[in-house]
Amino acid sequence: MIVAHPSLPGVRRVFLSNPKAQTEYDVIVVGSGAGGGMAAYQLAVAGLKVLVLEAGRNYDPVRETPMFKLPREAPLRGAGYREKPFGFYDATVDGGWEVPGEPYTNAPGTDFRWWRARMLGGRTNHWGRISLRMGEYDFKPKTRDGLGADWPLTYQDLAPYYDRTEMLIGVYGGDDDLENTPRSSPGVLQPAPAPRAVELLAKKACGPLKIPVIPAHLAIMTKRQDANTLPKRIHPDNPLAQRVLAQSMRERQACFWATPCGNGCSIKANFQSTTVLLPPALATGNVDIVPDAMVREVTVDRTGKATGVSYIDKRTRTDRHVKARVVVLAASAAETARILLNSKSEQAPNGVSNSSGLVGKYLMDTVGAGLGGQIPILENLPPHNTDGASGMHMYMPWWLYQEQLAGKLGFARGYHIEFGGGRSMPGNGTFSGLETYTQGAYGKRLKEEARRYYGSFMWFDGRGEMIPNEDSYCDIDPDTVDQWGIPVLRFHWKWSEHETRQAAHMQKTFAEIIEAMGGKLTGRVETDGSRAIARGGQIIHEVGTCRMGDDPRTSVVNQYGQSWDVKNLFITDGATFVSNADKNPTLSILALAWRSCDHLLDELQKRNIG
Ligand SMILES: Cc1cc2nc3c(=O)[nH]c(=O)nc-3n(C[C@H](O)[C@H](O)[C@H](O)COP(=O)(O)OP(=O)(O)OC[C@H]3O[C@@H](n4cnc5c(N)ncnc54)[C@H](O)[C@@H]3O)c2cc1C
Ligand code: SF4
């Protein structure tokens, strides 16, 4: 029985109460975030019948986004707390660093953090929208410096998918063409927003330091998409796709520069799976979505072919099984590994698709370190509004490729710099730490001091590449299950010296920039990289665990995310990443997912699978 779901229009809750009456789908997609949303959309517009199983609850971004709420309307003035670590109005309605009843564990000596969003659309409801392409070097890192592994594809293989993904979701940016920082094809990107004063000031200071400061790329629309021409350019031979995409584009507005993207965007100006991918997917009539469906296992037949998945219906706490010709896993990098490792059978005692023994291995995050500064030239500015997109308008790509290649830096891979400051809309924490500057002022003088310093603080965060290593991985904890009885993940983690030295280099660079701006550091420059570096998982860019490759002995999937062992099983999330370039991963997850779907459709057409 299928009934209309009351929340996200078109989301139906599908009850599969009688196993004999179960619908058989062409494809089951597990997860509805970046990788799952893209897979559901691409396969549905290609005409396949798709079932999306999502562990989180249904979520309607138009109705539920607290976009216009002010911090003063919230408890604790909107500050974060255990259940809402990123603030009361954060779009993550269910999840965070902890998910009640669904623990994970750390092996002795490991301090890994795992952020999960248990909701339709996953983490795309909240993410920072920073959308950088990987460059040519990033696909062949081992060829360049002998470390880690190369990807089984090149930048040129993925470039057309980057173009189409950027047009589809709406990404703003510039057309700079710097080393290993590729530009998009003409007409693909939305215009970059004008730089803010603090960004221009940083650019000026970075000139003599030879650090480039260029327009950032964020999945935010600075103007409305052209619904008459773009869908035809994106899907040239597919009238169904053109129709549903044009309708979806017409429902999206351009950014009006006023509200924090982390709370979600009910006007659909930025990219969320729930505003950009799932609505047109549903409009095809080819997709059913089952929220509250916690997948625990991929089932296979005697020939090793995937038959479907088993999941827990969280509302009734009952076990269900659904069948399909193809299974796509996109539950996020770590959770996908968990599902595979828990899918044990006689033929696959170590888990499905794990003949290489590599499922769970080579887990990576992004290297992170930050520093702030107070910039006297920005004090006492007249009241003005520097709001814009709630993320950066400019950033600094990695600039020391040649020095690194010549072995001058002492670490192997680079980082980009995200930065900001200025007089944006005050949120929780805007004036925290002010007492360091106000020497005990209170009353009228405190107000004057607050006005003086408001907008004079800047922050700098490095986001760098981690090289995969043997000590960073996840496996199944033999002693712990979650509230659904599913064995949980146990993390093992170690940064190498390449990462810790990189973190120390970040700190030194940020201090140089702040000083070049005439500023004072608000923190200490940490020369010991192992103290400066963020915890594993803390940057929430975890990828790896089911790496792609050319050889089934050294990889879990091929370059299309297709399992070597189970041909009708695909992975479209960050699990397939071979390395974790300094470029934030989600744009690449989306582009790779699209490429995987094209291959999946080819394989079905050639009757190689299904
Ligand atoms: C605060 C924050 C800021 C970020 N900023 C950026 C940024 O600026 N740029 C960038 O590139 N990336 C950023 N990221 C990371 C980005 O969100 C992820 O890379 C991206 O969402 C990963 O997509 P995914 O499809 O793999 O996973 P998700 O988006 O997490 O989706 C996975 C989905 O699968 C569901 N699921 C999990 N387990 C199961 C199961 N067993 N059964 C069924 N369903 C399941 C989940 O509930 C979820 O909906 C940020 C993340 C956070 C939290
Ligand atoms: S800043 Fe723009 S894109 Fe972000 S939530 Fe506000 S309107 Fe939407």
Coordinates of C-alpha atoms and ligand atoms in Angstrom, one line a residue, residues 29-38 52-57 86 90 92 94 97 102 114-132 217-218 262 271 273 290 292-297 310-312 314 330-336 338-339 392 418 482 486 538-543 572-575 583-590, ligand 1:
V29 CA 19.3 3.6 -3.4
V30 CA 20.4 3.6 0.2
G31 CA 20.7 7.2 1.6
S32 CA 19.3 10.5 0.2
G33 CA 22.2 12.9 0.7
A34 CA 24.6 14.0 -2.0
G35 CA 25.5 10.6 -3.4
G36 CA 22.0 9.1 -3.0
G37 CA 20.1 12.2 -4.1
M38 CA 22.2 12.4 -7.3
V52 CA 15.2 5.4 -1.9
L53 CA 15.7 4.0 1.6
E54 CA 16.6 6.7 4.1
A55 CA 17.5 6.1 7.8
G56 CA 16.4 9.6 8.8
R57 CA 13.0 11.2 9.1
F86 CA 26.0 23.9 15.6
D90 CA 21.0 24.5 12.5
T92 CA 20.4 19.2 11.1
D94 CA 18.2 14.8 13.8
W97 CA 28.2 14.3 16.8
E102 CA 23.3 4.6 17.5
W114 CA 31.7 11.0 13.3
W115 CA 29.0 13.6 12.3
R116 CA 25.8 12.1 11.0
A117 CA 22.6 13.8 9.9
R118 CA 19.6 11.4 10.2
M119 CA 17.2 13.2 7.9
L120 CA 16.0 13.2 4.3
G121 CA 18.8 14.8 2.3
G122 CA 21.4 14.0 5.0
R123 CA 24.2 16.5 5.5
T124 CA 23.4 18.4 2.4
N125 CA 20.8 20.3 4.4
H126 CA 23.5 21.9 6.4
W127 CA 26.9 21.7 4.6
G128 CA 29.0 24.8 3.9
R129 CA 28.4 24.6 0.1
I130 CA 32.1 25.1 -0.7
S131 CA 32.3 23.4 -4.1
L132 CA 35.9 23.0 -5.4
H217 CA 33.2 28.5 -5.5
L218 CA 30.0 27.8 -3.5
G262 CA 23.6 26.3 7.7
F271 CA 22.2 23.2 -3.0
S273 CA 19.4 17.3 -2.0
V290 CA 10.9 5.4 2.5
D292 CA 12.9 5.9 8.8
A293 CA 14.4 2.9 7.0
M294 CA 17.7 1.8 8.5
V295 CA 19.4 -0.5 6.1
R296 CA 21.5 -3.2 7.7
E297 CA 22.5 -5.6 5.0
S310 CA 17.2 -5.8 4.5
Y311 CA 16.3 -2.8 6.6
I312 CA 14.7 -2.0 9.9
K314 CA 12.2 2.3 12.6
A330 CA 25.1 6.0 -0.7
A331 CA 24.8 6.0 3.1
S332 CA 28.0 8.1 3.5
A333 CA 31.5 6.8 3.4
A334 CA 31.7 5.1 6.8
E335 CA 28.1 3.9 6.9
T336 CA 28.4 2.3 3.5
R338 CA 29.4 -0.6 7.9
I339 CA 26.6 -2.0 5.7
M392 CA 33.0 33.0 1.6
E418 CA 39.0 29.6 3.9
D482 CA 23.0 -0.1 18.2
I486 CA 23.0 -3.7 14.2
Q538 CA 36.2 16.8 12.9
I539 CA 36.2 18.5 9.6
I540 CA 33.4 16.2 8.5
H541 CA 34.9 15.3 5.1
E542 CA 35.4 11.6 5.8
V543 CA 35.9 9.7 2.6
T572 CA 28.0 6.6 -5.1
D573 CA 29.1 8.3 -1.9
G574 CA 32.6 9.4 -0.8
A575 CA 33.6 5.8 0.1
K583 CA 39.2 20.3 -2.3
N584 CA 36.1 19.8 -0.2
P585 CA 34.6 16.5 -1.3
T586 CA 30.9 17.0 -2.1
L587 CA 31.1 18.4 -5.6
S588 CA 33.3 15.4 -6.5
I589 CA 30.9 13.0 -4.8
L590 CA 28.0 14.5 -7.0
Ligands
LIG1 C1 28.8 21.3 9.1 C2 29.2 20.7 7.8 C3 29.8 21.5 6.8 C4 30.2 20.9 5.6 N1 30.7 21.7 4.6 C5 31.1 21.2 3.4 C6 31.5 22.0 2.4 O1 31.5 23.3 2.5 N2 31.9 21.5 1.2 C7 31.9 20.1 1.0 O2 32.3 19.6 0.0 N3 31.4 19.3 2.0 C8 31.0 19.8 3.2 N4 30.5 19.0 4.2 C9 30.5 17.5 3.9 C10 29.3 17.1 3.1 O3 28.1 17.3 3.9 C11 29.4 15.6 2.8 O4 30.6 15.4 2.1 C12 28.2 15.1 1.9 O5 27.0 15.4 2.5 C13 28.4 13.6 1.8 O6 27.4 13.1 1.0 P1 26.9 11.6 1.3 O7 25.8 11.3 0.3 O8 28.0 10.7 1.3 O9 26.4 11.6 2.8 P2 25.2 12.3 3.5 O10 24.9 13.6 2.9 O11 25.5 12.3 5.0 O12 23.9 11.4 3.2 C14 23.9 10.1 3.7 C15 22.4 9.7 3.9 O13 22.3 8.3 4.2 C16 21.5 8.1 5.3 N5 21.9 6.8 5.9 C17 22.9 6.6 6.7 N6 23.0 5.3 7.1 C18 21.9 4.7 6.5 C19 21.4 3.4 6.6 N7 22.0 2.4 7.2 N8 20.2 3.1 5.9 C20 19.6 4.1 5.2 N9 20.1 5.3 5.1 C21 21.2 5.7 5.7 C22 21.7 9.3 6.2 O14 20.7 9.4 7.1 C23 21.9 10.4 5.2 O15 20.6 11.0 4.9 C24 30.0 19.5 5.4 C25 29.4 18.7 6.3 C26 29.0 19.3 7.5 C27 28.2 18.5 8.5

